[in-house]
Coordinates of C-alpha atoms in Angstrom, one line a residue:
Chain A
M25 CA 103.4 98.2 150.4
T26 CA 100.1 97.3 149.1
G27 CA 97.0 99.3 148.6
P28 CA 96.3 102.6 147.2
L29 CA 99.8 104.1 148.3
A30 CA 101.6 101.5 146.3
I31 CA 99.7 102.0 143.3
L32 CA 100.8 105.8 143.6
A33 CA 104.3 104.9 144.0
D34 CA 104.5 102.7 141.6
S35 CA 102.7 104.5 138.5
W36 CA 101.8 108.1 139.4
N37 CA 102.7 108.3 135.7
Y38 CA 99.8 106.8 134.5
L39 CA 97.7 108.5 137.0
V40 CA 99.1 111.6 135.7
V41 CA 98.2 110.6 132.4
I42 CA 94.3 109.5 132.9
C43 CA 93.9 113.1 134.5
L44 CA 95.2 114.7 131.7
M45 CA 93.4 112.5 129.7
M46 CA 89.9 112.9 131.4
G47 CA 90.3 116.7 132.3
G48 CA 91.2 117.3 128.2
L49 CA 88.2 115.4 127.0
F50 CA 86.0 117.2 129.5
I51 CA 86.9 120.9 128.6
V52 CA 86.1 119.2 125.1
I53 CA 83.3 118.2 125.8
S54 CA 82.0 120.8 128.2
Q55 CA 83.3 124.2 127.1
Q56 CA 81.6 126.5 124.6
N57 CA 84.5 128.3 123.6
L58 CA 85.6 127.6 120.2
V59 CA 89.3 127.7 121.4
K60 CA 89.6 126.3 124.4
K61 CA 87.6 123.1 123.2
L62 CA 91.1 123.4 121.1
V63 CA 93.0 123.7 124.3
G64 CA 91.1 120.7 125.8
L65 CA 91.9 118.6 122.8
A66 CA 95.6 119.6 123.1
I67 CA 95.5 118.1 126.4
F68 CA 93.9 115.6 125.6
Q69 CA 96.5 114.3 123.4
T70 CA 99.3 115.2 125.0
S71 CA 98.3 112.9 128.0
V72 CA 98.5 109.9 125.2
F73 CA 101.8 111.2 124.2
L74 CA 102.9 110.8 127.8
F75 CA 101.2 107.6 128.1
Y76 CA 103.8 106.0 124.9
I77 CA 106.7 107.6 126.5
S78 CA 105.7 106.0 130.3
V79 CA 105.3 102.8 128.2
G80 CA 108.7 102.8 126.7
K81 CA 110.8 103.7 129.5
V82 CA 112.7 100.7 131.0
A83 CA 113.3 101.1 134.5
G84 CA 117.1 102.1 134.8
G85 CA 117.7 101.8 131.2
T86 CA 119.3 104.2 129.5
A87 CA 119.5 106.1 126.5
P88 CA 119.3 103.8 123.4
I89 CA 122.9 104.5 121.8
L90 CA 125.0 101.5 121.6
M91 CA 127.9 101.3 124.6
K92 CA 130.6 99.1 124.5
A93 CA 129.7 97.9 127.6
T94 CA 127.5 94.8 127.2
D95 CA 125.1 95.1 130.8
V96 CA 123.7 98.0 129.7
A97 CA 119.6 98.3 129.7
Y98 CA 118.6 100.9 127.3
S99 CA 115.0 102.0 127.0
N100 CA 113.0 101.5 124.2
P101 CA 113.3 104.3 121.8
L102 CA 110.4 103.5 119.2
P103 CA 107.5 105.0 121.6
H104 CA 109.3 108.2 121.2
V105 CA 109.7 108.3 117.4
L106 CA 105.7 107.4 117.4
I107 CA 105.6 110.4 119.4
L108 CA 107.4 112.5 117.5
T109 CA 105.0 111.7 114.7
A110 CA 101.7 112.0 117.2
I111 CA 103.0 115.4 118.2
V112 CA 103.6 116.7 114.4
V113 CA 100.2 115.5 113.9
G114 CA 98.8 117.4 116.9
V115 CA 100.7 120.6 115.8
A116 CA 98.8 120.6 112.8
T117 CA 95.6 119.6 114.1
T118 CA 95.7 122.3 116.4
A119 CA 96.6 125.3 113.9
L120 CA 94.3 124.2 111.5
G121 CA 92.0 124.3 114.3
L122 CA 93.0 127.6 115.3
A123 CA 92.8 128.5 111.6
L124 CA 89.2 128.0 111.0
V125 CA 88.4 129.5 114.5
L126 CA 89.7 133.0 112.8
R127 CA 87.5 132.1 109.8
I128 CA 84.4 131.4 112.2
N129 CA 84.9 134.6 113.6
A130 CA 84.9 136.5 111.3
A131 CA 82.1 135.1 109.5
F132 CA 79.9 134.9 112.6
G133 CA 81.2 137.6 114.6
S134 CA 81.4 134.9 118.0
I135 CA 83.7 131.6 119.0
E136 CA 80.9 130.8 121.4
D137 CA 79.2 127.5 120.3
D138 CA 76.0 128.3 121.8
E139 CA 75.9 132.1 120.0
I140 CA 76.8 130.4 116.6
L141 CA 74.0 127.2 117.0
A142 CA 71.6 130.3 117.8
M143 CA 72.5 132.0 114.2
K144 CA 72.8 128.9 112.5
A145 CA 69.3 128.0 113.3
A146 CA 68.2 131.6 112.1
A147 CA 69.9 130.9 108.9
S148 CA 68.3 127.4 108.5
V149 CA 64.9 128.7 108.2
P150 CA 63.3 127.6 104.6
R151 CA 62.9 130.6 102.3
A152 CA 59.3 130.9 101.0
R153 CA 58.8 129.0 97.8
R154 CA 57.8 132.2 96.1
D155 CA 61.0 134.0 97.2
A156 CA 63.1 131.5 95.7
S157 CA 61.7 131.5 92.3
S158 CA 61.7 134.8 91.8
S159 CA 65.1 135.0 92.6
E160 CA 65.7 132.4 90.0
G161 CA 63.8 134.4 87.3
A162 CA 66.0 137.2 87.7
Q163 CA 69.1 135.2 86.9
Chain B
M10 CA 113.4 103.4 86.2
T11 CA 112.4 100.3 84.1
L12 CA 109.0 99.0 83.6
S13 CA 109.6 96.1 85.9
Q14 CA 110.6 98.3 88.9
I15 CA 107.6 100.6 88.3
I16 CA 105.5 97.2 88.5
A17 CA 107.5 96.3 91.7
N18 CA 106.2 99.3 93.3
L19 CA 102.9 99.8 92.1
P20 CA 101.6 99.6 95.6
G21 CA 103.5 102.4 96.8
L22 CA 102.9 104.6 93.9
V23 CA 99.0 104.3 94.0
V24 CA 99.3 106.2 97.1
A25 CA 102.7 108.1 96.9
I26 CA 101.5 110.0 93.1
P27 CA 98.7 111.8 94.6
L28 CA 100.8 112.5 97.9
L29 CA 103.7 114.0 95.7
L30 CA 101.2 115.9 93.4
A31 CA 99.9 117.7 95.9
P32 CA 102.7 120.2 97.0
V33 CA 103.3 120.9 93.2
V34 CA 99.6 121.5 92.5
A35 CA 99.5 124.2 95.8
L36 CA 102.0 126.2 93.8
V37 CA 100.0 125.9 90.3
P38 CA 98.8 129.7 89.8
L39 CA 96.0 128.7 87.0
S40 CA 93.1 126.7 88.4
S41 CA 92.7 124.7 84.8
L42 CA 96.4 123.2 85.0
A43 CA 96.0 122.2 88.6
W44 CA 92.8 120.5 87.3
V45 CA 94.8 118.7 84.9
L46 CA 97.0 118.0 87.1
A47 CA 95.0 116.2 90.0
V48 CA 92.8 114.5 87.0
V49 CA 96.5 112.9 86.5
G50 CA 97.3 112.0 89.6
T51 CA 94.2 110.3 90.6
G52 CA 94.5 109.0 87.1
L53 CA 97.4 107.7 87.3
S54 CA 96.6 106.0 90.8
L55 CA 93.8 104.6 89.3
I56 CA 95.6 102.7 86.5
C57 CA 98.4 101.5 89.4
A58 CA 95.3 100.2 91.4
V59 CA 93.8 98.7 88.6
L60 CA 97.2 96.9 88.0
I61 CA 97.2 95.8 91.6
Q62 CA 94.0 94.1 91.0
G63 CA 95.0 92.4 88.7
S64 CA 98.1 90.8 90.1
V65 CA 95.7 89.3 93.0
T66 CA 93.2 87.6 91.0
G67 CA 94.7 84.4 91.2
G68 CA 93.8 85.1 95.4
A69 CA 98.0 85.7 95.7
S70 CA 98.8 88.2 98.0
Y71 CA 102.4 90.1 99.0
S72 CA 103.3 92.8 100.6
Y73 CA 105.3 96.1 99.8
F74 CA 108.3 97.0 102.1
L75 CA 108.9 100.9 102.5
G76 CA 112.2 101.7 102.3
N77 CA 113.0 98.2 101.3
W78 CA 112.9 97.5 105.5
P79 CA 111.4 94.1 105.9
P80 CA 108.7 93.8 109.0
P81 CA 108.1 93.7 111.5
W82 CA 110.7 96.6 111.6
G83 CA 109.5 98.3 109.1
I84 CA 106.9 99.6 107.8
E85 CA 104.5 97.0 105.3
F86 CA 101.8 98.0 102.8
V87 CA 99.7 94.7 102.4
V88 CA 98.3 93.7 98.7
D89 CA 95.9 91.2 98.9
A90 CA 92.5 90.5 97.9
A91 CA 90.4 92.8 100.2
S92 CA 92.9 95.7 100.0
A93 CA 93.3 95.6 96.1
L94 CA 89.4 95.6 95.5
T95 CA 88.9 98.7 98.3
V96 CA 91.6 100.6 96.6
V97 CA 90.1 100.0 93.3
I98 CA 86.8 101.2 94.3
M99 CA 88.3 104.4 95.9
S100 CA 90.6 105.7 93.0
G101 CA 88.1 105.2 90.4
L102 CA 85.7 107.1 92.1
A103 CA 88.1 109.8 93.3
F104 CA 88.6 109.8 89.4
I105 CA 85.3 110.6 88.7
A106 CA 84.5 112.9 91.4
T107 CA 87.7 115.0 90.2
L108 CA 86.5 115.1 86.5
F109 CA 83.1 116.3 87.9
A110 CA 85.6 118.8 90.3
R111 CA 86.6 121.0 86.5
Q112 CA 83.6 123.1 86.8
G113 CA 82.1 121.7 89.9
L114 CA 84.7 122.8 92.1
L115 CA 85.0 126.3 90.7
A116 CA 81.6 127.1 90.8
E117 CA 81.5 127.3 94.2
I118 CA 85.1 128.3 95.6
A119 CA 87.3 131.5 94.6
E120 CA 89.3 130.9 91.9
K121 CA 92.7 131.8 93.8
D122 CA 91.9 129.0 96.1
A123 CA 91.7 126.3 93.2
G124 CA 95.4 125.4 93.6
M125 CA 95.3 124.6 97.4
A126 CA 91.7 122.9 97.0
Y127 CA 93.2 120.4 94.4
A128 CA 96.1 120.1 96.6
A129 CA 93.8 118.9 99.9
W130 CA 91.7 116.9 97.1
L131 CA 94.9 115.0 96.4
L132 CA 96.3 114.5 100.0
A133 CA 92.4 113.2 100.9
C134 CA 92.7 110.7 97.9
G135 CA 96.6 109.7 99.1
G136 CA 95.4 109.3 102.9
L137 CA 92.9 107.4 102.0
S138 CA 94.5 105.4 99.6
G139 CA 97.2 104.9 102.9
L140 CA 94.7 104.1 104.9
V141 CA 94.0 100.7 102.9
M142 CA 97.2 99.7 102.0
T143 CA 99.3 100.1 105.1
G144 CA 99.8 97.0 107.1
D145 CA 100.8 99.0 110.1
A146 CA 98.9 100.0 113.0
F147 CA 100.5 103.2 114.0
N148 CA 101.4 103.8 110.2
L149 CA 97.4 103.6 109.4
F150 CA 96.8 106.9 112.5
V151 CA 99.2 108.9 110.3
F152 CA 97.2 108.1 107.0
L153 CA 94.1 108.7 109.0
E154 CA 94.9 112.1 110.1
I155 CA 96.2 113.3 106.6
S156 CA 92.8 112.6 105.3
A157 CA 91.0 113.9 108.1
L158 CA 92.9 117.1 108.3
S159 CA 92.4 117.5 104.3
S160 CA 88.9 116.8 104.2
V161 CA 88.4 119.7 107.4
I162 CA 90.1 121.8 104.4
L163 CA 87.4 120.6 101.6
I164 CA 84.7 121.3 103.6
A165 CA 85.4 124.2 105.0
L166 CA 86.2 125.5 101.2
G167 CA 82.1 125.2 101.3
S168 CA 82.1 129.0 103.3
G169 CA 82.5 130.5 99.8
T170 CA 78.9 129.9 99.7
D171 CA 77.4 129.3 103.1
R172 CA 79.1 130.0 105.9
R173 CA 78.3 127.0 108.2
A174 CA 80.8 124.7 106.4
L175 CA 82.9 126.3 108.8
V176 CA 81.4 125.4 112.0
A177 CA 80.8 121.5 110.1
G178 CA 84.6 121.3 109.6
Y179 CA 85.4 122.6 112.7
N180 CA 83.5 119.7 114.5
Y181 CA 84.5 117.1 112.0
L182 CA 88.0 118.3 113.0
L183 CA 87.3 118.1 116.7
I184 CA 85.3 114.7 116.6
G185 CA 87.8 112.9 113.9
A186 CA 90.6 114.2 116.5
V187 CA 89.1 112.4 119.5
G188 CA 88.4 109.6 117.4
A189 CA 92.0 109.5 115.9
T190 CA 93.3 109.5 119.6
F191 CA 91.1 107.0 121.3
Y192 CA 92.4 104.8 118.2
V193 CA 96.2 105.9 119.3
I194 CA 95.6 105.3 122.9
G195 CA 94.1 101.6 121.8
V196 CA 97.6 100.9 119.9
G197 CA 99.7 102.0 122.9
F198 CA 97.6 99.3 125.2
I199 CA 98.6 96.8 122.3
Y200 CA 102.1 97.9 121.7
A201 CA 102.1 97.9 125.6
V202 CA 101.4 93.8 126.0
T203 CA 102.7 92.1 122.5
G204 CA 105.6 94.9 121.5
S205 CA 104.5 94.9 117.9
L206 CA 102.6 97.6 115.6
N207 CA 102.5 95.4 112.4
M208 CA 99.4 93.9 111.6
A209 CA 100.2 90.3 110.9
D210 CA 102.7 90.2 113.5
L211 CA 100.3 91.4 115.9
A212 CA 97.6 88.8 114.9
G213 CA 100.2 86.1 115.6
R214 CA 100.7 88.1 118.9
I215 CA 97.6 88.6 120.3
P216 CA 96.6 85.0 121.2
D217 CA 99.9 84.5 122.7
V218 CA 100.1 87.5 125.7
P219 CA 98.2 86.8 128.7
Q220 CA 94.5 88.2 127.6
T221 CA 94.4 90.9 130.4
T222 CA 92.2 93.5 130.3
A223 CA 94.7 95.5 128.4
V224 CA 94.0 93.8 125.3
M225 CA 90.5 94.2 125.7
V226 CA 90.8 98.0 126.6
G227 CA 93.0 98.5 123.3
F228 CA 91.1 96.7 121.1
G229 CA 87.9 98.3 122.6
F230 CA 89.8 102.0 122.1
M231 CA 90.9 101.1 118.5
M232 CA 86.8 99.9 117.5
A233 CA 86.0 103.3 119.4
G234 CA 88.1 105.7 117.1
I235 CA 87.4 103.9 113.9
L236 CA 83.8 103.7 114.8
V237 CA 84.0 107.8 114.5
K238 CA 85.6 108.0 111.5
A239 CA 83.3 105.3 109.8
A240 CA 80.4 107.6 111.0
I241 CA 78.6 104.6 112.7
F242 CA 75.5 105.7 114.8
P243 CA 75.7 107.4 117.5
V244 CA 79.0 109.1 116.5
H245 CA 77.9 109.8 113.3
I246 CA 77.0 113.5 114.2
W247 CA 79.9 115.3 112.1
L248 CA 78.5 113.5 108.7
P249 CA 75.3 115.3 108.1
A250 CA 76.8 118.2 108.0
A251 CA 80.3 117.9 106.7
Y252 CA 78.5 116.5 103.8
S253 CA 75.6 119.3 103.4
F254 CA 77.9 122.2 103.5
A255 CA 80.6 121.2 101.2
P256 CA 81.1 121.9 98.3
S257 CA 79.1 119.5 95.8
A258 CA 82.4 118.4 94.6
V259 CA 83.6 117.2 97.7
S260 CA 80.5 116.0 99.2
A261 CA 80.9 113.6 96.3
L262 CA 84.2 112.3 97.1
L263 CA 83.6 112.2 100.7
A264 CA 80.6 110.6 100.2
A265 CA 82.0 108.0 98.0
I266 CA 85.2 107.3 99.6
A267 CA 85.8 108.8 102.7
T268 CA 83.8 106.5 105.3
K269 CA 84.6 103.3 102.9
A270 CA 88.0 103.4 103.6
S271 CA 87.4 103.8 107.2
L272 CA 84.8 100.9 107.4
Y273 CA 87.8 98.7 105.0
V274 CA 90.2 99.3 108.3
L275 CA 87.2 98.1 110.8
A276 CA 87.0 94.8 109.3
R277 CA 90.9 94.7 109.0
I278 CA 91.6 95.4 112.4
M279 CA 88.2 93.1 113.7
F280 CA 89.2 90.1 111.3
T281 CA 93.0 90.4 110.8
V282 CA 94.5 92.3 113.9
F283 CA 92.4 90.6 116.3
S284 CA 91.9 87.0 114.4
G285 CA 93.2 85.0 117.5
T286 CA 90.9 86.3 120.0
P287 CA 87.4 85.1 118.5
D288 CA 85.7 85.4 122.0
V289 CA 86.7 89.3 121.8
T290 CA 85.2 90.1 118.6
A291 CA 82.4 88.1 118.8
I292 CA 81.4 90.4 122.3
A293 CA 82.2 93.5 120.0
V294 CA 80.2 92.4 117.1
E295 CA 77.0 90.7 119.2
F296 CA 76.9 93.7 121.4
V297 CA 78.1 96.4 119.8
L298 CA 78.5 96.8 115.8
I299 CA 75.1 94.7 114.9
P300 CA 72.8 96.8 117.4
L301 CA 74.6 100.2 116.5
A302 CA 74.4 98.9 112.8
L303 CA 70.6 98.7 113.3
G304 CA 70.2 101.7 115.3
G305 CA 72.6 103.7 112.1
I306 CA 70.1 102.4 109.5
F307 CA 67.0 103.2 110.9
V308 CA 67.8 106.7 112.5
G309 CA 69.3 108.1 109.1
T310 CA 66.5 106.4 107.6
I311 CA 63.9 108.7 109.8
L312 CA 65.9 111.6 109.8
A313 CA 66.2 111.1 105.7
I314 CA 62.4 111.2 105.6
Y315 CA 61.9 114.4 107.4
E316 CA 64.4 116.3 106.2
N317 CA 64.0 119.2 103.2
D318 CA 67.4 120.0 102.6
I319 CA 68.6 117.6 99.7
K320 CA 72.1 117.5 100.4
K321 CA 71.5 116.8 104.4
L322 CA 69.1 114.4 103.4
L323 CA 71.2 112.5 101.3
A324 CA 74.1 112.6 103.9
F325 CA 71.1 111.0 106.4
S326 CA 70.7 108.4 103.9
S327 CA 74.6 107.5 104.1
V328 CA 74.6 107.2 107.9
A329 CA 71.3 104.4 107.2
Q330 CA 73.9 102.8 104.6
I331 CA 77.0 102.9 106.2
G332 CA 74.6 100.9 108.9
Y333 CA 74.0 98.1 106.4
I334 CA 77.8 97.8 105.2
A335 CA 78.7 97.6 109.2
L336 CA 75.6 94.9 109.8
A337 CA 77.0 92.7 106.9
F338 CA 80.6 93.2 108.8
G339 CA 78.5 92.3 111.7
V340 CA 77.8 88.9 110.5
A341 CA 81.1 88.4 110.4
S342 CA 80.6 85.1 108.2
T343 CA 82.2 85.1 104.6
A344 CA 79.0 85.6 103.2
G345 CA 78.9 88.5 105.5
V346 CA 81.7 90.3 104.6
A347 CA 81.5 89.7 101.3
A348 CA 77.6 91.3 101.3
G349 CA 79.8 94.0 102.8
F350 CA 82.7 94.5 100.2
V351 CA 79.7 94.5 97.7
H352 CA 78.2 97.4 99.4
I353 CA 81.0 99.1 99.7
G354 CA 81.1 99.5 96.3
N355 CA 77.9 99.4 95.1
H356 CA 77.2 102.2 97.6
A357 CA 80.1 104.0 96.5
V358 CA 78.4 104.4 93.2
I359 CA 74.9 105.1 94.3
K360 CA 75.7 107.7 96.8
G361 CA 78.6 109.4 94.5
G362 CA 76.3 109.6 91.6
M363 CA 73.5 111.1 93.6
F364 CA 75.7 113.6 95.1
L365 CA 77.4 114.8 91.6
A366 CA 73.6 115.2 90.9
V367 CA 72.7 117.6 93.5
G368 CA 76.0 119.1 92.4
G369 CA 74.9 119.8 88.6
F370 CA 71.4 120.7 90.3
A371 CA 73.1 123.2 92.9
I372 CA 75.4 124.8 90.3
A373 CA 72.9 124.9 87.4
L374 CA 70.5 126.9 89.7
G375 CA 73.4 128.7 91.4
R376 CA 72.4 128.0 95.1
R377 CA 71.7 125.3 97.8
I378 CA 68.5 123.4 96.5
D379 CA 65.9 122.0 99.1
L380 CA 62.9 119.8 97.9
D381 CA 61.0 123.3 97.3
S382 CA 63.6 124.8 95.0
M383 CA 63.7 121.4 92.9
V384 CA 59.8 121.5 92.2
G385 CA 59.7 120.6 88.3
L386 CA 63.5 119.9 87.9
G387 CA 62.7 116.8 86.0
R388 CA 61.5 118.9 82.9
R389 CA 63.9 121.4 82.9
M390 CA 67.1 119.4 83.6
P391 CA 66.0 115.8 82.2
I392 CA 69.3 114.6 82.0
T393 CA 70.8 115.3 85.1
T394 CA 67.4 114.1 86.9
I395 CA 67.4 110.6 85.1
G396 CA 71.0 110.3 86.1
F397 CA 69.6 111.1 89.5
L398 CA 66.8 108.7 89.3
I399 CA 68.8 105.6 88.3
C400 CA 71.4 106.1 91.4
G401 CA 68.4 106.4 93.4
L402 CA 66.1 103.6 92.4
S403 CA 69.8 101.6 92.8
L404 CA 69.9 103.2 96.6
I405 CA 66.0 101.6 97.5
G406 CA 67.2 98.1 95.3
L407 CA 65.0 97.6 92.4
P408 CA 66.4 94.4 90.5
L409 CA 69.0 95.3 87.6
T410 CA 70.6 97.9 89.3
A411 CA 73.5 97.7 91.9
G412 CA 72.0 98.2 95.5
F413 CA 69.5 95.4 94.4
I414 CA 72.6 93.3 94.4
S415 CA 73.8 94.5 97.7
K416 CA 70.1 93.7 99.3
L417 CA 70.1 90.4 98.0
Y418 CA 73.5 89.1 99.2
L419 CA 73.1 90.8 102.7
V420 CA 69.8 89.2 103.1
R421 CA 71.1 86.2 101.9
A422 CA 74.6 86.3 104.4
L423 CA 71.5 87.0 107.5
I424 CA 69.7 84.1 106.4
E425 CA 72.4 81.8 106.4
A426 CA 73.7 83.3 109.6
D427 CA 70.0 82.3 111.5
M428 CA 69.5 86.1 112.1
I429 CA 65.6 86.4 110.1
F430 CA 64.7 88.8 112.7
I431 CA 67.3 91.5 111.8
M432 CA 66.5 90.5 108.1
G433 CA 63.3 91.3 108.6
L434 CA 64.5 94.9 110.1
V435 CA 67.0 95.4 106.8
L436 CA 63.6 94.8 104.6
F437 CA 61.4 97.0 106.4
S438 CA 64.1 99.6 106.9
S439 CA 64.4 99.3 102.8
A440 CA 60.9 100.0 102.2
L441 CA 61.4 103.1 104.4
S442 CA 63.7 104.2 102.2
V443 CA 61.2 104.6 99.5
A444 CA 59.7 107.2 101.5
Y445 CA 62.3 109.7 101.6
L446 CA 63.3 108.4 97.6
W447 CA 59.5 109.1 96.1
K448 CA 59.3 112.6 97.9
I449 CA 62.1 113.7 95.7
V450 CA 61.0 112.1 93.0
E451 CA 57.6 113.4 93.2
V452 CA 59.0 117.2 93.1
L453 CA 61.2 116.6 90.6
W454 CA 58.3 115.9 88.4
H455 CA 56.1 118.3 89.4
K456 CA 54.6 121.5 86.9
P457 CA 57.6 123.7 87.8
T458 CA 56.6 127.6 87.8
V459 CA 59.4 128.8 85.8
S460 CA 59.6 126.1 82.6
T461 CA 62.1 127.3 80.3
P462 CA 65.0 124.2 80.3
V463 CA 68.2 124.7 82.7
P464 CA 70.9 124.3 80.2
E465 CA 73.6 121.3 81.2
T466 CA 76.7 121.2 80.7
P467 CA 78.5 117.6 80.0
G468 CA 81.8 118.4 82.5
L469 CA 78.7 117.9 84.8
Y470 CA 76.6 115.1 83.7
L471 CA 78.7 113.0 82.4
P472 CA 80.6 111.8 85.5
L473 CA 77.1 111.7 86.4
W474 CA 76.6 109.3 84.1
M475 CA 79.4 107.6 84.0
L476 CA 78.3 106.2 87.7
A477 CA 74.6 106.0 86.7
I478 CA 75.6 103.9 84.1
G479 CA 78.0 101.9 86.6
N480 CA 75.0 101.4 88.7
I481 CA 73.0 99.4 86.2
W482 CA 76.3 97.4 85.0
L483 CA 76.5 96.3 88.4
G484 CA 73.2 95.2 88.6
V485 CA 73.1 93.4 85.4
A486 CA 76.4 91.7 85.5
P487 CA 77.7 91.6 88.8
A488 CA 79.6 88.6 88.8
P489 CA 83.2 90.4 89.0
L490 CA 82.4 92.4 91.8
I491 CA 81.0 89.1 94.1
E492 CA 83.6 87.3 92.8
A493 CA 86.3 89.7 94.2
A494 CA 84.3 90.6 97.2
G495 CA 84.1 86.9 98.2
R496 CA 88.0 86.6 97.6
A497 CA 88.6 89.7 100.1
A498 CA 86.0 87.9 102.4
M499 CA 88.0 85.0 102.5
Q500 CA 91.1 86.6 102.9
L501 CA 89.9 88.1 106.0
V502 CA 87.5 85.6 107.5
G503 CA 88.5 82.6 105.5
G504 CA 89.5 80.7 108.6
M505 CA 86.6 81.3 110.4

């Protein structure tokens, strides 16, 4: 069996990784809603977790627990350990991101990127020099 | 623990002390005690770094095994001329920024947040030192995220004075996380083809595996991730907002050390991990790193000329200066990499000082400052202003200052590598940088509308003056830094 079908049959797991990766990254870039952006980021990171786990799997391999039999193939446990670390990092990133979104919502009253951008533009209009020096004199 | 045990564990301690102190500081209710602990943490870290630097002056290098697991199985901290020099620069600047934070941070954040803020501060310092010390490709990602998440917290603390700090923090979190994930994808590819994560081990294995697309893709992803973290044009977009809306003390800390660690990692990956595939790195340098560095130099400089907000102006200038360092690494000769390390040190001292000075202005006046509110400050706050000026003159590269030495060595490296056209661009951009500095100097000495002197406190200007004197000292007696940078370059590209 050759051609696209063979690729699909042999490495469908990598195709899943690619779809999730591109989908997640697209959400991060295209969405205006700050929570949806974080969802996209989580999907993007998850695709990398799956990638590592796929790489670590040995065909026909079993869990890497030492057995008496000598002809056993073990799967590589190291990628799992790495991804355990990466999952923790991912959780921390998402938690911090959501906490920031809460604070942004409290400060701006919106979690839509374009609305916040408009408010930021309004806030960054330079104050008149007279206004600045008079407020300073009041101190 | 005996003295010899402490000395043997110095490479671990330089990272572990700030990381271990961070949770303690978070529990301290008194802001002054939290600050004392932060000073102790960064100070001890600096002492460790100086001792490490002393132990590699003979060109020696050794590695430290975490948990006594030898590499390539365990995680290894590598101590050589390059990592020791970078860690000394970073912990020195972190210590000075912490001294400033006593008054600088409390003026801009709520008292109750101080303990947590210093905890994030220490985590950022420890994470960035770990980034430099580690010899393990995946461990590097963990330190990358420790420093990134704590930096985001520190940036978002600026919301006390300006709510836009929250958005700046969020954007940095998002862009930084995507960048770090790119790096992890690259590590995954390289691990899949070589089966190793140890950098020195990888350097030996990569030339031996079939040079498939997987190696190229892995290299590309790793570099892309680090370029984001190092804020190299055009993925620098998080930097101006992050530096300008963060509290002043945080801006100084991050401007001085954060991108420096990533630039060091960039050099490490190009020149150590992929040292066995010079054709791959040559393509990356010629078609990616040098053009992007030049783009950063000009975009940063030109945006700085048109910017009115002073912290944003300095942040754009940082983008340009990061471009110079990346360009120096892009030359990829011993002289070029040495010039890069010289500028890592000098730019940390220059930009750290300038952000401390601007922090001093902002705190004394009690508000965000742009060029309009700086009118006449030279007469009202002479001590801070003169410190600012010394750092500024060093930035444009006036002789007898640190910046001049950087430019001199960069230009010499470019001439040696026959890159005369690029050298011309560097000199032209230096001339352009005079334009934005002059803009600031001009308003500083204008006749002020209010001429009462503003009280200046030693807690705010002494750290600045330490860096200002550092600028002159590195300009008059640059030999130690140049020698150390030369050794670092020999260590990284000695064979090339």
